[in-house]
């Protein structure tokens, strides 16, 4: 008998039924100091993610000190009343923890990740950073110098330069949204430790803050742990801050940021539209994904696969800010880069795609593929505690209910092709788009003007 004949064959394993999945629901609570707590037990997630939301929005920055929220956020981990900056960093390292913070229009976010076995120590360090940051003169001066060093590099980056110009074009000059989130060279240069501390004392307090804790909390006495750490953080009461309405001018026009000799043109086409409070959001997400959410989207099929103008074009919606009353706005945009000689033809084809969606609609196949990618892969997207914590923090920041994300997936799955088409057309109307081009104006201005997509203006690259 041959060896093959003597082998025993077993039937191929078959996949079992899919287990139902839903975005995890948090439990809510509040500490005695007024700090709101959201917790989410995720069995098996031995790295715990903690997100702290501080109500210190960019529109609260003092006049002439744009960027102070960013400097304050970075300074939170640069020493406390118990540790110098070096000691604080060493203590975090001993915990195997990472601590990051950044400022955006809604406020400051502080993110901690740490093995659950070191959670008590890490929460103590986080509490010290929020309760009693040192804001040492030398450390703040160093952070200011670092930020000043970053700005020229950002201006040299075509995509960052395009984003800066789009904000300037869309929003009125009086709006904080019209100016760079992290400040300019002039405003950052005026920041010192005294102004950082004043901003902190005015806007950072537990009663207006929220902490989100996600991970395997088996055996963790979280109430007692939070009480002993973040519960020791005190601060004065605060009146609710009014949230300025978001206004924007989406009159169709083109701005070329001149980069003589550039071999590529950076494209950023955008306007302001509905945010997650609007009933159209699920259909808008679906339609935008069909338009430019993946390598197989309609824009990529034409501009990348058929014409070879680009390595990729993306369409997306990004929430700017939401108010407690449910009002807010999102940036709706299309971005990518093309070689300089094909800037005019690429824009012409891009507008042809948009007009094609308006005239003929999306297909059922496009809609089905988008649902599969957005809904079907959600369990993989939220495998880590950090991804769950970040989404829960987004919901708090945008004044959404705790079950919003779970409901959104149900709505996406139930949205039809007609609704997705209508939302995509409404999101990107061909006559109401602001187009920013970072490239060689001498080469691209004439072919762009010939397209008739709006008045063309040229500005210096700085």
Coordinates of C-alpha atoms in Angstrom, one line a residue:
X1 CA 0.0 0.0 0.0
X2 CA 1.4 3.4 -1.0
X3 CA 1.8 6.2 1.6
X4 CA -0.9 8.2 -0.1
X5 CA -3.4 5.4 -0.1
X6 CA -2.8 4.9 3.6
X7 CA -3.5 8.5 4.6
X8 CA -6.8 9.2 6.3
X9 CA -8.7 12.1 4.8
X10 CA -11.0 14.3 6.8
X11 CA -13.8 16.5 5.6
X12 CA -13.0 20.2 5.1
X13 CA -14.0 22.2 8.1
X14 CA -17.1 24.3 7.6
X15 CA -17.7 27.8 8.8
X16 CA -20.2 28.1 11.6
X17 CA -23.0 30.7 11.8
X18 CA -21.9 34.3 12.2
X19 CA -22.2 35.6 15.7
X20 CA -24.2 38.8 16.0
X21 CA -22.1 41.9 16.6
X22 CA -23.0 45.4 17.8
X23 CA -20.9 48.3 18.8
X24 CA -20.3 48.0 22.5
X25 CA -22.6 50.0 24.8
X26 CA -20.9 51.9 27.7
X27 CA -22.1 52.4 31.3
X28 CA -22.3 55.9 32.5
X29 CA -21.5 57.4 35.9
X30 CA -20.2 60.5 37.6
X31 CA -17.5 61.1 40.3
X32 CA -18.1 63.3 43.3
X33 CA -16.1 66.1 41.6
X34 CA -18.5 66.2 38.7
X35 CA -16.3 64.3 36.2
X36 CA -18.5 62.2 33.9
X37 CA -17.4 58.6 33.4
X38 CA -18.1 56.2 30.6
X39 CA -16.8 52.6 31.0
X40 CA -16.8 49.7 28.7
X41 CA -15.7 46.2 29.7
X42 CA -14.1 44.4 26.8
X43 CA -13.0 40.9 27.8
X44 CA -9.5 40.0 26.5
X45 CA -8.4 43.6 26.0
X46 CA -5.5 43.6 28.4
X47 CA -4.3 47.1 27.2
X48 CA -6.8 49.6 28.6
X49 CA -7.5 52.8 26.7
X50 CA -8.5 56.0 28.5
X51 CA -9.8 59.1 26.8
X52 CA -10.3 62.4 28.6
X53 CA -12.3 65.2 26.9
X54 CA -11.6 68.7 28.2
X55 CA -14.0 71.5 27.3
X56 CA -11.3 73.9 26.0
X57 CA -12.4 74.6 22.4
X58 CA -10.2 76.6 20.0
X59 CA -12.8 79.4 19.8
X60 CA -12.0 80.0 23.6
X61 CA -8.4 80.8 22.8
X62 CA -7.5 84.5 23.7
X63 CA -7.3 86.9 20.8
X64 CA -3.9 86.8 19.2
X65 CA -2.9 83.5 20.9
X66 CA -4.1 81.0 18.4
X67 CA -2.3 77.7 19.2
X68 CA -2.4 78.1 23.0
X69 CA -4.7 75.1 23.4
X70 CA -2.1 73.0 21.5
X71 CA 0.7 74.2 23.7
X72 CA -1.3 73.5 26.8
X73 CA -2.2 70.0 25.6
X74 CA 1.4 69.2 25.0
X75 CA 2.5 70.7 28.3
X76 CA 0.2 68.5 30.4
X77 CA 2.8 65.7 30.3
X78 CA 5.8 68.0 30.9
X79 CA 5.9 67.8 34.7
X80 CA 3.5 68.1 37.6
X81 CA 3.6 69.2 41.2
X82 CA 5.1 65.7 42.0
X83 CA 7.4 65.0 39.1
X84 CA 9.7 67.0 36.7
X85 CA 9.2 66.5 33.0
X86 CA 11.9 63.8 32.9
X87 CA 10.6 62.1 36.0
X88 CA 7.0 62.0 34.6
X89 CA 8.2 60.5 31.3
X90 CA 10.2 57.9 33.2
X91 CA 7.2 57.0 35.4
X92 CA 5.1 56.5 32.3
X93 CA 7.7 54.3 30.8
X94 CA 7.9 52.1 33.9
X95 CA 4.1 51.6 33.5
X96 CA 4.5 50.7 29.9
X97 CA 2.0 53.5 29.2
X98 CA 1.7 56.1 26.4
X99 CA 0.1 59.5 27.0
X100 CA -0.8 61.8 24.2
X101 CA -2.9 65.0 23.9
X102 CA -4.0 67.3 21.1
X103 CA -6.4 70.2 20.6
X104 CA -9.1 70.6 18.0
X105 CA -12.1 72.8 17.5
X106 CA -14.4 71.0 20.1
X107 CA -11.7 70.8 22.8
X108 CA -8.6 69.0 24.1
X109 CA -8.3 65.2 24.1
X110 CA -5.9 63.4 26.4
X111 CA -5.3 59.7 25.5
X112 CA -3.7 57.0 27.8
X113 CA -3.0 53.4 26.9
X114 CA -1.6 51.0 29.5
X115 CA -1.6 47.3 30.4
X116 CA -4.4 46.7 32.8
X117 CA -2.0 45.5 35.5
X118 CA -0.4 49.0 35.6
X119 CA -3.7 50.9 35.4
X120 CA -3.7 52.2 39.0
X121 CA -0.3 53.8 38.6
X122 CA -1.0 55.2 35.1
X123 CA -4.3 56.7 36.2
X124 CA -2.5 58.4 39.1
X125 CA -0.1 60.0 36.6
X126 CA -2.9 61.0 34.4
X127 CA -4.7 62.6 37.3
X128 CA -1.6 64.5 38.3
X129 CA -1.2 65.9 34.8
X130 CA -4.8 67.1 34.8
X131 CA -4.9 68.2 38.5
X132 CA -1.6 70.0 38.8
X133 CA 0.4 70.5 35.6
X134 CA 3.7 72.3 36.2
X135 CA 3.7 74.5 33.1
X136 CA 7.4 75.2 33.8
X137 CA 8.7 78.3 32.0
X138 CA 11.5 76.4 30.3
X139 CA 9.3 73.5 29.2
X140 CA 6.7 75.9 27.7
X141 CA 9.4 77.8 25.9
X142 CA 10.7 74.6 24.5
X143 CA 7.3 73.6 23.3
X144 CA 6.8 77.0 21.7
X145 CA 10.1 76.7 19.9
X146 CA 9.2 73.2 18.7
X147 CA 5.9 74.4 17.4
X148 CA 7.5 77.3 15.6
X149 CA 9.9 74.8 13.9
X150 CA 7.0 72.7 12.8
X151 CA 5.1 75.5 11.0
X152 CA 7.5 76.0 8.0
X153 CA 7.4 72.2 7.4
X154 CA 3.6 72.2 7.4
X155 CA 3.5 75.1 4.9
X156 CA 5.9 73.2 2.7
X157 CA 3.6 70.1 2.7
X158 CA 1.2 70.5 -0.2
X159 CA -1.7 68.7 1.5
X160 CA -1.4 70.7 4.7
X161 CA -1.0 73.9 2.7
X162 CA -4.2 73.1 0.8
X163 CA -6.1 72.4 4.0
X164 CA -5.0 75.8 5.4
X165 CA -6.2 77.6 2.3
X166 CA -9.5 75.8 2.2
X167 CA -10.3 76.8 5.8
X168 CA -9.4 80.4 5.0
X169 CA -11.6 80.4 1.9
X170 CA -14.7 78.7 3.4
X171 CA -15.0 80.4 6.8
X172 CA -15.3 84.1 7.6
X173 CA -12.1 85.8 8.9
X174 CA -13.8 86.3 12.3
X175 CA -14.3 82.6 12.7
X176 CA -11.6 80.5 14.5
X177 CA -12.2 77.8 11.9
X178 CA -10.7 80.1 9.2
X179 CA -7.3 80.0 10.9
X180 CA -4.8 77.1 11.5
X181 CA -5.8 74.9 14.4
X182 CA -2.3 75.0 15.9
X183 CA -1.7 78.7 15.4
X184 CA 0.6 80.7 13.1
X185 CA 4.2 81.8 13.7
X186 CA 2.9 85.2 14.9
X187 CA 0.4 83.9 17.4
X188 CA 2.5 81.0 18.7
X189 CA 5.5 83.3 19.3
X190 CA 3.4 85.2 21.9
X191 CA 2.6 82.2 24.1
X192 CA 4.3 81.9 27.5
X193 CA 3.8 79.8 30.6
X194 CA 1.6 82.5 32.3
X195 CA -0.8 82.6 29.4
X196 CA -0.9 78.8 29.2
X197 CA -1.7 78.6 32.9
X198 CA -4.4 81.2 32.6
X199 CA -6.0 79.3 29.7
X200 CA -5.8 76.1 31.8
X201 CA -7.4 77.7 34.9
X202 CA -10.2 79.2 32.9
X203 CA -11.2 76.1 30.9
X204 CA -10.0 72.9 32.4
X205 CA -12.0 71.5 35.2
X206 CA -13.6 68.1 36.1
X207 CA -17.2 69.3 36.1
X208 CA -17.1 70.0 32.3
X209 CA -14.9 67.0 31.4
X210 CA -15.5 63.3 30.6
X211 CA -13.3 60.2 30.9
X212 CA -13.8 57.1 28.8
X213 CA -12.3 53.8 30.1
X214 CA -12.3 50.8 27.8
X215 CA -10.6 47.4 28.3
X216 CA -10.8 44.1 30.2
X217 CA -11.8 45.4 33.6
X218 CA -12.2 41.9 35.2
X219 CA -11.2 42.3 38.9
X220 CA -10.6 46.0 38.6
X221 CA -12.4 48.1 41.2
X222 CA -12.8 50.9 38.8
X223 CA -15.1 53.1 41.0
X224 CA -12.6 53.1 43.8
X225 CA -9.6 53.5 41.5
X226 CA -11.1 56.5 39.7
X227 CA -12.1 58.0 43.0
X228 CA -8.6 57.8 44.3
X229 CA -7.0 59.2 41.2
X230 CA -9.2 61.4 38.9
X231 CA -11.5 62.0 41.8
X232 CA -8.8 64.0 43.5
X233 CA -9.0 66.6 40.7
X234 CA -10.9 69.6 41.8
X235 CA -12.0 72.8 40.0
X236 CA -14.6 75.5 40.0
X237 CA -18.1 75.2 38.6
X238 CA -18.6 76.6 35.1
X239 CA -21.5 78.0 33.0
X240 CA -22.1 76.2 29.7
X241 CA -20.2 77.9 26.9
X242 CA -22.2 79.1 23.9
X243 CA -21.2 77.3 20.7
X244 CA -20.8 79.7 17.8
X245 CA -22.8 78.7 14.7
X246 CA -20.7 77.4 11.8
X247 CA -21.1 79.6 8.7
X248 CA -19.3 79.1 5.4
X249 CA -19.2 80.4 1.8
X250 CA -19.3 77.6 -0.7
X251 CA -19.6 79.8 -3.8
X252 CA -18.0 77.8 -6.6
X253 CA -14.4 79.1 -7.1
X254 CA -10.8 78.0 -7.6
X255 CA -7.7 79.2 -5.6
X256 CA -4.3 78.2 -6.9
X257 CA -1.5 78.3 -4.3
X258 CA 1.4 79.0 -6.6
X259 CA 4.4 76.6 -6.3
X260 CA 6.5 77.4 -9.4
X261 CA 8.2 74.4 -10.8
X262 CA 6.0 71.9 -9.0
X263 CA 5.7 68.6 -10.8
X264 CA 2.4 67.7 -9.1
X265 CA -0.7 69.5 -8.2
X266 CA -2.4 68.9 -4.9
X267 CA -6.2 68.9 -5.1
X268 CA -8.6 69.7 -2.3
X269 CA -12.2 70.3 -3.2
X270 CA -14.7 71.0 -0.4
X271 CA -17.6 72.6 1.2
X272 CA -19.5 72.5 4.6
X273 CA -22.4 70.2 5.0
X274 CA -24.6 68.3 7.5
X275 CA -23.0 66.6 10.5
X276 CA -24.0 63.4 12.4
X277 CA -27.1 65.0 13.9
X278 CA -28.7 65.3 10.5
X279 CA -30.9 62.5 9.3
X280 CA -29.0 62.5 6.0
X281 CA -25.7 61.5 7.6
X282 CA -26.0 57.7 7.0
X283 CA -26.9 58.1 3.4
X284 CA -24.2 60.8 3.0
X285 CA -21.6 58.4 4.5
X286 CA -22.7 55.7 2.0
X287 CA -22.8 57.9 -1.0
X288 CA -19.5 59.6 -0.2
X289 CA -17.9 56.1 0.2
X290 CA -19.2 55.0 -3.2
X291 CA -17.8 58.2 -4.7
X292 CA -14.3 58.1 -3.3
X293 CA -14.0 55.9 -0.2
X294 CA -11.8 53.2 -1.6
X295 CA -9.6 52.1 -4.5
X296 CA -12.6 50.7 -6.2
X297 CA -14.7 53.9 -5.9
X298 CA -16.0 55.7 -8.9
X299 CA -13.4 58.5 -8.8
X300 CA -10.5 56.1 -8.5
X301 CA -11.8 54.0 -11.4
X302 CA -11.7 57.0 -13.7
X303 CA -8.8 59.1 -12.5
X304 CA -6.5 56.3 -11.3
X305 CA -7.3 53.1 -13.3
X306 CA -8.6 54.5 -16.6
X307 CA -6.6 57.7 -16.9
X308 CA -3.6 57.1 -14.7
X309 CA -3.6 60.7 -13.4
X310 CA -3.1 59.9 -9.8
X311 CA -2.3 57.2 -7.3
X312 CA -5.6 57.8 -5.6
X313 CA -8.4 60.2 -4.9
X314 CA -10.5 60.2 -1.8
X315 CA -13.9 61.7 -0.8
X316 CA -14.7 62.0 2.9
X317 CA -16.8 63.8 5.5
X318 CA -15.2 65.1 8.7
X319 CA -17.2 66.5 11.6
X320 CA -16.0 70.0 12.5
X321 CA -18.0 70.7 15.6
X322 CA -21.4 70.0 17.1
X323 CA -23.4 71.8 19.7
X324 CA -25.6 70.4 22.5
X325 CA -28.7 71.5 20.7
X326 CA -27.9 69.2 17.8
X327 CA -26.6 71.8 15.4
X328 CA -23.2 71.4 13.8
X329 CA -21.3 71.0 10.5
X330 CA -19.0 68.7 8.7
X331 CA -16.3 69.2 6.1
X332 CA -17.1 67.4 2.9
X333 CA -14.1 67.1 0.7
X334 CA -12.3 65.4 -2.2
X335 CA -8.5 65.2 -2.1
X336 CA -5.7 63.8 -4.1
X337 CA -2.7 64.8 -6.3
X338 CA -2.1 64.6 -10.1
X339 CA 0.9 65.4 -12.3
X340 CA 1.1 69.0 -13.4
X341 CA 0.4 68.6 -17.1
X342 CA -2.8 66.6 -16.4
X343 CA -4.3 69.0 -13.8
X344 CA -6.9 70.4 -16.2
X345 CA -7.9 67.0 -17.7
X346 CA -8.1 65.4 -14.2
X347 CA -10.4 68.2 -12.9
X348 CA -12.5 67.9 -16.0
X349 CA -12.9 64.2 -15.5
X350 CA -13.6 64.7 -11.8
X351 CA -16.4 67.0 -12.6
X352 CA -17.7 64.6 -15.2
X353 CA -17.9 61.9 -12.6
X354 CA -19.8 64.2 -10.2
X355 CA -22.2 65.1 -13.0
X356 CA -22.5 61.5 -13.9
X357 CA -23.7 60.6 -10.4
X358 CA -26.2 63.4 -10.5
X359 CA -27.5 62.3 -13.9
X360 CA -27.4 58.5 -13.7
X361 CA -27.1 57.7 -10.0
X362 CA -25.0 55.2 -8.2
X363 CA -25.4 51.5 -8.9
X364 CA -26.8 48.8 -6.6
X365 CA -23.4 47.1 -6.9
X366 CA -21.6 50.2 -5.7
X367 CA -24.1 50.6 -2.8
X368 CA -23.8 46.9 -1.8
X369 CA -20.0 47.0 -1.9
X370 CA -20.0 50.1 0.3
X371 CA -22.3 48.6 2.9
X372 CA -20.1 45.4 2.9
X373 CA -17.0 47.5 3.6
X374 CA -18.5 49.9 6.1
X375 CA -20.7 47.5 8.1
X376 CA -19.2 44.1 7.4
X377 CA -15.7 45.0 8.6
X378 CA -16.8 47.0 11.7
X379 CA -16.0 44.1 14.1
X380 CA -12.4 44.2 12.9
X381 CA -12.2 48.0 13.1
X382 CA -13.1 47.9 16.8
X383 CA -10.9 45.0 17.9
X384 CA -8.8 47.2 20.1
X385 CA -9.8 49.1 23.2
X386 CA -8.4 52.3 21.8
X387 CA -10.6 52.3 18.7
X388 CA -13.7 51.8 20.9
X389 CA -12.6 54.5 23.4
X390 CA -11.9 56.9 20.6
X391 CA -15.4 56.4 19.0
X392 CA -17.1 56.7 22.4
X393 CA -15.2 59.9 23.0
X394 CA -16.2 61.2 19.6
X395 CA -19.9 60.6 20.5
X396 CA -19.5 62.6 23.7
X397 CA -17.7 65.4 22.0
X398 CA -20.4 65.6 19.3
X399 CA -23.3 65.4 21.8
X400 CA -24.6 62.1 20.4
X401 CA -26.3 59.3 22.3
X402 CA -24.3 56.4 23.6
X403 CA -25.9 54.0 21.2
X404 CA -25.2 56.2 18.2
X405 CA -22.6 54.1 16.5
X406 CA -24.5 50.9 16.9
X407 CA -27.6 52.6 15.4
X408 CA -25.5 54.1 12.6
X409 CA -24.5 50.6 11.3
X410 CA -28.2 49.6 11.3
X411 CA -29.0 52.7 9.3
X412 CA -26.2 52.2 6.8
X413 CA -27.4 48.6 6.1
X414 CA -30.9 49.9 5.6
X415 CA -30.0 52.8 3.2
X416 CA -30.9 52.2 -0.4
X417 CA -29.1 53.2 -3.6
X418 CA -31.5 56.0 -4.3
X419 CA -31.0 57.6 -0.9
X420 CA -27.2 57.2 -1.2
X421 CA -27.2 58.8 -4.6
X422 CA -29.3 61.8 -3.5
X423 CA -26.9 62.4 -0.5
X424 CA -23.8 62.2 -2.7
X425 CA -25.2 64.7 -5.1
X426 CA -26.3 67.0 -2.3
X427 CA -22.9 66.7 -0.6
X428 CA -20.9 67.6 -3.8
X429 CA -23.0 69.9 -6.0
X430 CA -20.9 70.7 -9.1
X431 CA -21.6 74.5 -8.8
X432 CA -21.0 74.9 -5.1
X433 CA -17.5 73.6 -4.5
X434 CA -14.4 75.5 -3.4
X435 CA -11.3 74.1 -5.2
X436 CA -7.8 74.5 -3.9
X437 CA -4.9 73.7 -6.1
X438 CA -1.3 73.7 -4.8
X439 CA 0.9 73.7 -7.9
X440 CA 2.6 75.7 -10.7
X441 CA 0.1 78.5 -11.5
X442 CA 1.9 79.3 -14.8
X443 CA 1.2 75.8 -16.0
X444 CA -2.2 75.0 -14.6
X445 CA -4.1 78.3 -14.5
X446 CA -5.2 78.5 -18.2
X447 CA -6.5 74.9 -18.5
X448 CA -8.3 75.3 -15.2
X449 CA -10.0 78.5 -16.2
X450 CA -11.1 76.9 -19.4
X451 CA -13.2 74.4 -17.4
X452 CA -15.6 77.0 -16.1
X453 CA -15.9 75.6 -12.6
X454 CA -15.5 79.0 -10.9
X455 CA -13.4 82.2 -10.8
X456 CA -9.7 81.4 -10.5
X457 CA -7.5 83.3 -8.1
X458 CA -3.7 82.8 -7.6
X459 CA -2.1 83.3 -4.2
X460 CA 1.6 83.0 -3.1
X461 CA 2.7 79.8 -1.4
X462 CA 4.3 81.9 1.5

